[in-house]
């Protein structure tokens, strides 16, 4: 059977979900002298009051265990110039512990003892307030933001499995326009 002209090819739900554009961060945590970091593109704001985030972590991962034990983690939001850091902290054979921070500029957060990147788009220190199992091997971590720090730059984004530097071009908007029930919505 042929596909009508202009129709997209069939895709799996997983393949289609990769089209959700997300920011890229390095999550860090520490407990009892152990530290760990991991790249994540699963951070989302759940509530503004109080500012609450959610992040999906692989169950029983080093990062999930340290964050659970300490009760804290830090979201280091990456700039578009930091794709190499996203790759580094996603590399499974990088050194463990503090050695994984060897090639990057970092400092210790004085309130939590967690390593943070000195160059970042934003830092969000988070206190875990909930955790729930999701799927076969992930946990959804819910956390309130206890401290924040703004950096400079453009965000690094993940789209369809690729790390990208978005161009921020203004889009045309029609102030005050709302669709009426009988008016088709334009795409």
JSON list of C-alpha atoms in Angstrom, two decimals:
[
{"chain": "A", "resi": 1, "resn": "UNK", "atom": "CA", "xyz": [0.00, 0.00, 0.00]},
{"chain": "A", "resi": 2, "resn": "UNK", "atom": "CA", "xyz": [1.34, 3.42, -0.86]},
{"chain": "A", "resi": 3, "resn": "UNK", "atom": "CA", "xyz": [1.28, 6.37, 1.49]},
{"chain": "A", "resi": 4, "resn": "UNK", "atom": "CA", "xyz": [-0.68, 9.47, 0.45]},
{"chain": "A", "resi": 5, "resn": "UNK", "atom": "CA", "xyz": [1.54, 12.37, -0.60]},
{"chain": "A", "resi": 6, "resn": "UNK", "atom": "CA", "xyz": [2.69, 14.51, 2.32]},
{"chain": "A", "resi": 7, "resn": "UNK", "atom": "CA", "xyz": [1.99, 11.86, 4.96]},
{"chain": "A", "resi": 8, "resn": "UNK", "atom": "CA", "xyz": [4.86, 11.04, 7.32]},
{"chain": "A", "resi": 9, "resn": "UNK", "atom": "CA", "xyz": [6.14, 7.47, 7.45]},
{"chain": "A", "resi": 10, "resn": "UNK", "atom": "CA", "xyz": [4.89, 5.25, 10.26]},
{"chain": "A", "resi": 11, "resn": "UNK", "atom": "CA", "xyz": [7.06, 5.39, 13.38]},
{"chain": "A", "resi": 12, "resn": "UNK", "atom": "CA", "xyz": [7.13, 3.78, 16.78]},
{"chain": "A", "resi": 13, "resn": "UNK", "atom": "CA", "xyz": [5.97, 5.79, 19.79]},
{"chain": "A", "resi": 14, "resn": "UNK", "atom": "CA", "xyz": [9.56, 5.73, 21.09]},
{"chain": "A", "resi": 15, "resn": "UNK", "atom": "CA", "xyz": [10.90, 7.20, 17.83]},
{"chain": "A", "resi": 16, "resn": "UNK", "atom": "CA", "xyz": [8.22, 9.89, 17.83]},
{"chain": "A", "resi": 17, "resn": "UNK", "atom": "CA", "xyz": [8.92, 10.77, 21.49]},
{"chain": "A", "resi": 18, "resn": "UNK", "atom": "CA", "xyz": [12.48, 11.72, 20.49]},
{"chain": "A", "resi": 19, "resn": "UNK", "atom": "CA", "xyz": [10.94, 14.75, 18.79]},
{"chain": "A", "resi": 20, "resn": "UNK", "atom": "CA", "xyz": [10.16, 16.28, 22.17]},
{"chain": "A", "resi": 21, "resn": "UNK", "atom": "CA", "xyz": [12.79, 18.99, 22.38]},
{"chain": "A", "resi": 22, "resn": "UNK", "atom": "CA", "xyz": [14.44, 19.10, 25.80]},
{"chain": "A", "resi": 23, "resn": "UNK", "atom": "CA", "xyz": [17.22, 20.98, 27.51]},
{"chain": "A", "resi": 24, "resn": "UNK", "atom": "CA", "xyz": [20.39, 19.09, 28.40]},
{"chain": "A", "resi": 25, "resn": "UNK", "atom": "CA", "xyz": [21.78, 19.11, 31.93]},
{"chain": "A", "resi": 26, "resn": "UNK", "atom": "CA", "xyz": [24.41, 17.39, 34.01]},
{"chain": "A", "resi": 27, "resn": "UNK", "atom": "CA", "xyz": [22.95, 16.16, 37.29]},
{"chain": "A", "resi": 28, "resn": "UNK", "atom": "CA", "xyz": [25.36, 15.92, 40.22]},
{"chain": "A", "resi": 29, "resn": "UNK", "atom": "CA", "xyz": [25.06, 14.51, 43.73]},
{"chain": "A", "resi": 30, "resn": "UNK", "atom": "CA", "xyz": [27.26, 13.53, 46.67]},
{"chain": "A", "resi": 31, "resn": "UNK", "atom": "CA", "xyz": [27.02, 11.54, 49.88]},
{"chain": "A", "resi": 32, "resn": "UNK", "atom": "CA", "xyz": [29.59, 10.31, 52.39]},
{"chain": "A", "resi": 33, "resn": "UNK", "atom": "CA", "xyz": [32.59, 11.31, 50.27]},
{"chain": "A", "resi": 34, "resn": "UNK", "atom": "CA", "xyz": [31.21, 9.74, 47.09]},
{"chain": "A", "resi": 35, "resn": "UNK", "atom": "CA", "xyz": [30.27, 11.96, 44.13]},
{"chain": "A", "resi": 36, "resn": "UNK", "atom": "CA", "xyz": [28.72, 11.28, 40.75]},
{"chain": "A", "resi": 37, "resn": "UNK", "atom": "CA", "xyz": [27.42, 13.10, 37.69]},
{"chain": "A", "resi": 38, "resn": "UNK", "atom": "CA", "xyz": [25.28, 12.07, 34.73]},
{"chain": "A", "resi": 39, "resn": "UNK", "atom": "CA", "xyz": [23.89, 13.74, 31.63]},
{"chain": "A", "resi": 40, "resn": "UNK", "atom": "CA", "xyz": [20.11, 14.07, 31.57]},
{"chain": "A", "resi": 41, "resn": "UNK", "atom": "CA", "xyz": [17.50, 15.51, 29.26]},
{"chain": "A", "resi": 42, "resn": "UNK", "atom": "CA", "xyz": [14.58, 14.44, 31.44]},
{"chain": "A", "resi": 43, "resn": "UNK", "atom": "CA", "xyz": [14.29, 17.46, 33.75]},
{"chain": "A", "resi": 44, "resn": "UNK", "atom": "CA", "xyz": [10.90, 19.19, 33.84]},
{"chain": "A", "resi": 45, "resn": "UNK", "atom": "CA", "xyz": [9.25, 21.89, 35.94]},
{"chain": "A", "resi": 46, "resn": "UNK", "atom": "CA", "xyz": [6.19, 20.48, 37.73]},
{"chain": "A", "resi": 47, "resn": "UNK", "atom": "CA", "xyz": [5.13, 23.49, 39.80]},
{"chain": "A", "resi": 48, "resn": "UNK", "atom": "CA", "xyz": [6.07, 27.15, 40.16]},
{"chain": "A", "resi": 49, "resn": "UNK", "atom": "CA", "xyz": [4.98, 27.53, 43.82]},
{"chain": "A", "resi": 50, "resn": "UNK", "atom": "CA", "xyz": [7.05, 26.11, 45.32]},
{"chain": "A", "resi": 51, "resn": "UNK", "atom": "CA", "xyz": [9.38, 25.62, 42.38]},
{"chain": "A", "resi": 52, "resn": "UNK", "atom": "CA", "xyz": [9.36, 21.85, 41.93]},
{"chain": "A", "resi": 53, "resn": "UNK", "atom": "CA", "xyz": [11.18, 19.76, 39.34]},
{"chain": "A", "resi": 54, "resn": "UNK", "atom": "CA", "xyz": [10.91, 16.17, 38.20]},
{"chain": "A", "resi": 55, "resn": "UNK", "atom": "CA", "xyz": [13.70, 14.08, 36.75]},
{"chain": "A", "resi": 56, "resn": "UNK", "atom": "CA", "xyz": [13.69, 10.50, 35.54]},
{"chain": "A", "resi": 57, "resn": "UNK", "atom": "CA", "xyz": [16.69, 8.46, 36.69]},
{"chain": "A", "resi": 58, "resn": "UNK", "atom": "CA", "xyz": [17.62, 4.85, 36.07]},
{"chain": "A", "resi": 59, "resn": "UNK", "atom": "CA", "xyz": [16.67, 2.92, 39.19]},
{"chain": "A", "resi": 60, "resn": "UNK", "atom": "CA", "xyz": [19.69, 1.81, 41.25]},
{"chain": "A", "resi": 61, "resn": "UNK", "atom": "CA", "xyz": [22.08, 4.01, 39.24]},
{"chain": "A", "resi": 62, "resn": "UNK", "atom": "CA", "xyz": [24.96, 5.58, 41.17]},
{"chain": "A", "resi": 63, "resn": "UNK", "atom": "CA", "xyz": [23.38, 9.02, 40.78]},
{"chain": "A", "resi": 64, "resn": "UNK", "atom": "CA", "xyz": [19.95, 7.86, 41.98]},
{"chain": "A", "resi": 65, "resn": "UNK", "atom": "CA", "xyz": [21.49, 6.15, 45.01]},
{"chain": "A", "resi": 66, "resn": "UNK", "atom": "CA", "xyz": [23.63, 9.15, 46.03]},
{"chain": "A", "resi": 67, "resn": "UNK", "atom": "CA", "xyz": [20.76, 11.59, 45.52]},
{"chain": "A", "resi": 68, "resn": "UNK", "atom": "CA", "xyz": [18.45, 9.42, 47.59]},
{"chain": "A", "resi": 69, "resn": "UNK", "atom": "CA", "xyz": [20.99, 9.02, 50.40]},
{"chain": "A", "resi": 70, "resn": "UNK", "atom": "CA", "xyz": [21.87, 12.72, 50.56]},
{"chain": "A", "resi": 71, "resn": "UNK", "atom": "CA", "xyz": [18.38, 13.97, 49.75]},
{"chain": "A", "resi": 72, "resn": "UNK", "atom": "CA", "xyz": [19.85, 16.47, 47.27]},
{"chain": "A", "resi": 73, "resn": "UNK", "atom": "CA", "xyz": [21.05, 16.82, 43.69]},
{"chain": "A", "resi": 74, "resn": "UNK", "atom": "CA", "xyz": [22.04, 19.75, 41.48]},
{"chain": "A", "resi": 75, "resn": "UNK", "atom": "CA", "xyz": [20.83, 20.40, 37.94]},
{"chain": "A", "resi": 76, "resn": "UNK", "atom": "CA", "xyz": [23.70, 21.98, 35.97]},
{"chain": "A", "resi": 77, "resn": "UNK", "atom": "CA", "xyz": [21.93, 23.31, 32.86]},
{"chain": "A", "resi": 78, "resn": "UNK", "atom": "CA", "xyz": [24.37, 23.22, 29.93]},
{"chain": "A", "resi": 79, "resn": "UNK", "atom": "CA", "xyz": [25.02, 25.95, 27.39]},
{"chain": "A", "resi": 80, "resn": "UNK", "atom": "CA", "xyz": [25.23, 25.27, 23.67]},
{"chain": "A", "resi": 81, "resn": "UNK", "atom": "CA", "xyz": [29.04, 25.46, 24.00]},
{"chain": "A", "resi": 82, "resn": "UNK", "atom": "CA", "xyz": [29.10, 22.49, 26.40]},
{"chain": "A", "resi": 83, "resn": "UNK", "atom": "CA", "xyz": [28.12, 19.53, 24.19]},
{"chain": "A", "resi": 84, "resn": "UNK", "atom": "CA", "xyz": [31.46, 17.92, 25.03]},
{"chain": "A", "resi": 85, "resn": "UNK", "atom": "CA", "xyz": [30.43, 17.90, 28.72]},
{"chain": "A", "resi": 86, "resn": "UNK", "atom": "CA", "xyz": [27.12, 16.25, 27.85]},
{"chain": "A", "resi": 87, "resn": "UNK", "atom": "CA", "xyz": [29.05, 13.56, 25.99]},
{"chain": "A", "resi": 88, "resn": "UNK", "atom": "CA", "xyz": [31.62, 13.19, 28.79]},
{"chain": "A", "resi": 89, "resn": "UNK", "atom": "CA", "xyz": [29.11, 12.70, 31.59]},
{"chain": "A", "resi": 90, "resn": "UNK", "atom": "CA", "xyz": [27.14, 10.24, 29.41]},
{"chain": "A", "resi": 91, "resn": "UNK", "atom": "CA", "xyz": [30.29, 8.20, 28.66]},
{"chain": "A", "resi": 92, "resn": "UNK", "atom": "CA", "xyz": [29.94, 4.94, 30.62]},
{"chain": "A", "resi": 93, "resn": "UNK", "atom": "CA", "xyz": [33.71, 4.29, 30.85]},
{"chain": "A", "resi": 94, "resn": "UNK", "atom": "CA", "xyz": [34.74, 7.65, 32.30]},
{"chain": "A", "resi": 95, "resn": "UNK", "atom": "CA", "xyz": [36.50, 7.55, 35.69]},
{"chain": "A", "resi": 96, "resn": "UNK", "atom": "CA", "xyz": [34.34, 7.25, 38.79]},
{"chain": "A", "resi": 97, "resn": "UNK", "atom": "CA", "xyz": [34.14, 9.55, 41.79]},
{"chain": "A", "resi": 98, "resn": "UNK", "atom": "CA", "xyz": [35.94, 12.90, 41.80]},
{"chain": "A", "resi": 99, "resn": "UNK", "atom": "CA", "xyz": [38.19, 11.77, 38.92]},
{"chain": "A", "resi": 100, "resn": "UNK", "atom": "CA", "xyz": [35.28, 12.18, 36.50]},
{"chain": "A", "resi": 101, "resn": "UNK", "atom": "CA", "xyz": [35.43, 15.92, 37.20]},
{"chain": "A", "resi": 102, "resn": "UNK", "atom": "CA", "xyz": [39.15, 16.08, 36.25]},
{"chain": "A", "resi": 103, "resn": "UNK", "atom": "CA", "xyz": [38.68, 17.51, 32.75]},
{"chain": "A", "resi": 104, "resn": "UNK", "atom": "CA", "xyz": [36.11, 20.15, 33.77]},
{"chain": "A", "resi": 105, "resn": "UNK", "atom": "CA", "xyz": [36.06, 23.34, 35.84]},
{"chain": "A", "resi": 106, "resn": "UNK", "atom": "CA", "xyz": [33.99, 22.73, 38.95]},
{"chain": "A", "resi": 107, "resn": "UNK", "atom": "CA", "xyz": [33.54, 23.80, 42.56]},
{"chain": "A", "resi": 108, "resn": "UNK", "atom": "CA", "xyz": [31.79, 22.37, 45.59]},
{"chain": "A", "resi": 109, "resn": "UNK", "atom": "CA", "xyz": [28.38, 23.75, 46.53]},
{"chain": "A", "resi": 110, "resn": "UNK", "atom": "CA", "xyz": [28.93, 24.93, 50.11]},
{"chain": "A", "resi": 111, "resn": "UNK", "atom": "CA", "xyz": [25.40, 24.14, 51.29]},
{"chain": "A", "resi": 112, "resn": "UNK", "atom": "CA", "xyz": [25.24, 20.55, 50.01]},
{"chain": "A", "resi": 113, "resn": "UNK", "atom": "CA", "xyz": [28.83, 19.45, 49.32]},
{"chain": "A", "resi": 114, "resn": "UNK", "atom": "CA", "xyz": [27.78, 18.54, 45.78]},
{"chain": "A", "resi": 115, "resn": "UNK", "atom": "CA", "xyz": [30.13, 19.29, 42.86]},
{"chain": "A", "resi": 116, "resn": "UNK", "atom": "CA", "xyz": [28.77, 21.90, 40.43]},
{"chain": "A", "resi": 117, "resn": "UNK", "atom": "CA", "xyz": [30.06, 23.09, 37.08]},
{"chain": "A", "resi": 118, "resn": "UNK", "atom": "CA", "xyz": [31.54, 26.59, 37.23]},
{"chain": "A", "resi": 119, "resn": "UNK", "atom": "CA", "xyz": [30.34, 27.36, 33.70]},
{"chain": "A", "resi": 120, "resn": "UNK", "atom": "CA", "xyz": [26.61, 26.78, 33.19]},
{"chain": "A", "resi": 121, "resn": "UNK", "atom": "CA", "xyz": [23.40, 28.29, 31.88]},
{"chain": "A", "resi": 122, "resn": "UNK", "atom": "CA", "xyz": [21.79, 27.72, 35.27]},
{"chain": "A", "resi": 123, "resn": "UNK", "atom": "CA", "xyz": [22.27, 25.81, 38.51]},
{"chain": "A", "resi": 124, "resn": "UNK", "atom": "CA", "xyz": [19.31, 24.47, 40.45]},
{"chain": "A", "resi": 125, "resn": "UNK", "atom": "CA", "xyz": [19.96, 22.88, 43.83]},
{"chain": "A", "resi": 126, "resn": "UNK", "atom": "CA", "xyz": [17.14, 20.45, 44.59]},
{"chain": "A", "resi": 127, "resn": "UNK", "atom": "CA", "xyz": [15.87, 18.73, 47.74]},
{"chain": "A", "resi": 128, "resn": "UNK", "atom": "CA", "xyz": [14.10, 15.45, 47.05]},
{"chain": "A", "resi": 129, "resn": "UNK", "atom": "CA", "xyz": [10.50, 15.37, 48.26]},
{"chain": "A", "resi": 130, "resn": "UNK", "atom": "CA", "xyz": [9.24, 12.27, 46.46]},
{"chain": "A", "resi": 131, "resn": "UNK", "atom": "CA", "xyz": [10.18, 9.27, 44.39]},
{"chain": "A", "resi": 132, "resn": "UNK", "atom": "CA", "xyz": [8.03, 6.85, 42.44]},
{"chain": "A", "resi": 133, "resn": "UNK", "atom": "CA", "xyz": [8.79, 3.89, 40.20]},
{"chain": "A", "resi": 134, "resn": "UNK", "atom": "CA", "xyz": [8.03, 4.47, 36.52]},
{"chain": "A", "resi": 135, "resn": "UNK", "atom": "CA", "xyz": [8.23, 1.73, 33.95]},
{"chain": "A", "resi": 136, "resn": "UNK", "atom": "CA", "xyz": [10.50, -1.27, 34.27]},
{"chain": "A", "resi": 137, "resn": "UNK", "atom": "CA", "xyz": [13.70, 0.42, 35.43]},
{"chain": "A", "resi": 138, "resn": "UNK", "atom": "CA", "xyz": [13.25, 4.15, 36.06]},
{"chain": "A", "resi": 139, "resn": "UNK", "atom": "CA", "xyz": [12.30, 6.30, 39.03]},
{"chain": "A", "resi": 140, "resn": "UNK", "atom": "CA", "xyz": [10.67, 9.70, 38.82]},
{"chain": "A", "resi": 141, "resn": "UNK", "atom": "CA", "xyz": [12.37, 11.95, 41.38]},
{"chain": "A", "resi": 142, "resn": "UNK", "atom": "CA", "xyz": [10.36, 14.96, 42.58]},
{"chain": "A", "resi": 143, "resn": "UNK", "atom": "CA", "xyz": [12.38, 17.78, 44.15]},
{"chain": "A", "resi": 144, "resn": "UNK", "atom": "CA", "xyz": [11.91, 21.33, 45.38]},
{"chain": "A", "resi": 145, "resn": "UNK", "atom": "CA", "xyz": [14.45, 23.90, 44.25]},
{"chain": "A", "resi": 146, "resn": "UNK", "atom": "CA", "xyz": [16.24, 25.30, 47.30]},
{"chain": "A", "resi": 147, "resn": "UNK", "atom": "CA", "xyz": [18.75, 27.53, 45.50]},
{"chain": "A", "resi": 148, "resn": "UNK", "atom": "CA", "xyz": [19.32, 28.79, 41.97]},
{"chain": "A", "resi": 149, "resn": "UNK", "atom": "CA", "xyz": [22.07, 30.56, 40.08]},
{"chain": "A", "resi": 150, "resn": "UNK", "atom": "CA", "xyz": [21.84, 32.02, 36.57]},
{"chain": "A", "resi": 151, "resn": "UNK", "atom": "CA", "xyz": [24.70, 31.81, 34.09]},
{"chain": "A", "resi": 152, "resn": "UNK", "atom": "CA", "xyz": [25.05, 33.08, 30.53]},
{"chain": "A", "resi": 153, "resn": "UNK", "atom": "CA", "xyz": [24.64, 31.65, 27.07]},
{"chain": "A", "resi": 154, "resn": "UNK", "atom": "CA", "xyz": [22.16, 29.76, 24.95]},
{"chain": "A", "resi": 155, "resn": "UNK", "atom": "CA", "xyz": [20.82, 26.36, 25.98]},
{"chain": "A", "resi": 156, "resn": "UNK", "atom": "CA", "xyz": [22.04, 23.05, 24.67]},
{"chain": "A", "resi": 157, "resn": "UNK", "atom": "CA", "xyz": [19.03, 21.08, 23.46]},
{"chain": "A", "resi": 158, "resn": "UNK", "atom": "CA", "xyz": [18.35, 17.47, 22.59]},
{"chain": "A", "resi": 159, "resn": "UNK", "atom": "CA", "xyz": [16.14, 16.89, 19.55]},
{"chain": "A", "resi": 160, "resn": "UNK", "atom": "CA", "xyz": [15.72, 13.50, 17.92]},
{"chain": "A", "resi": 161, "resn": "UNK", "atom": "CA", "xyz": [18.82, 12.18, 19.68]},
{"chain": "A", "resi": 162, "resn": "UNK", "atom": "CA", "xyz": [21.03, 15.05, 18.50]},
{"chain": "A", "resi": 163, "resn": "UNK", "atom": "CA", "xyz": [22.56, 17.84, 20.57]},
{"chain": "A", "resi": 164, "resn": "UNK", "atom": "CA", "xyz": [21.76, 21.20, 19.01]},
{"chain": "A", "resi": 165, "resn": "UNK", "atom": "CA", "xyz": [22.40, 24.91, 19.44]},
{"chain": "A", "resi": 166, "resn": "UNK", "atom": "CA", "xyz": [18.99, 26.52, 18.88]},
{"chain": "A", "resi": 167, "resn": "UNK", "atom": "CA", "xyz": [18.70, 29.74, 16.96]},
{"chain": "A", "resi": 168, "resn": "UNK", "atom": "CA", "xyz": [16.36, 32.04, 18.79]},
{"chain": "A", "resi": 169, "resn": "UNK", "atom": "CA", "xyz": [14.36, 33.68, 16.03]},
{"chain": "A", "resi": 170, "resn": "UNK", "atom": "CA", "xyz": [11.19, 35.46, 17.05]},
{"chain": "A", "resi": 171, "resn": "UNK", "atom": "CA", "xyz": [7.98, 33.90, 15.79]},
{"chain": "A", "resi": 172, "resn": "UNK", "atom": "CA", "xyz": [5.03, 35.87, 14.49]},
{"chain": "A", "resi": 173, "resn": "UNK", "atom": "CA", "xyz": [2.26, 36.07, 17.04]},
{"chain": "A", "resi": 174, "resn": "UNK", "atom": "CA", "xyz": [-1.13, 37.70, 16.90]},
{"chain": "A", "resi": 175, "resn": "UNK", "atom": "CA", "xyz": [-1.61, 39.51, 20.23]},
{"chain": "A", "resi": 176, "resn": "UNK", "atom": "CA", "xyz": [-5.02, 38.88, 21.73]},
{"chain": "A", "resi": 177, "resn": "UNK", "atom": "CA", "xyz": [-6.04, 36.33, 19.09]},
{"chain": "A", "resi": 178, "resn": "UNK", "atom": "CA", "xyz": [-7.96, 33.30, 20.27]},
{"chain": "A", "resi": 179, "resn": "UNK", "atom": "CA", "xyz": [-9.54, 30.69, 17.99]},
{"chain": "A", "resi": 180, "resn": "UNK", "atom": "CA", "xyz": [-13.32, 30.68, 17.85]},
{"chain": "A", "resi": 181, "resn": "UNK", "atom": "CA", "xyz": [-15.18, 27.41, 18.00]},
{"chain": "A", "resi": 182, "resn": "UNK", "atom": "CA", "xyz": [-15.90, 27.45, 14.24]},
{"chain": "A", "resi": 183, "resn": "UNK", "atom": "CA", "xyz": [-12.48, 28.78, 13.17]},
{"chain": "A", "resi": 184, "resn": "UNK", "atom": "CA", "xyz": [-9.84, 26.20, 12.17]},
{"chain": "A", "resi": 185, "resn": "UNK", "atom": "CA", "xyz": [-6.54, 26.41, 13.99]},
{"chain": "A", "resi": 186, "resn": "UNK", "atom": "CA", "xyz": [-3.66, 27.14, 11.62]},
{"chain": "A", "resi": 187, "resn": "UNK", "atom": "CA", "xyz": [-0.41, 25.23, 11.86]}
]
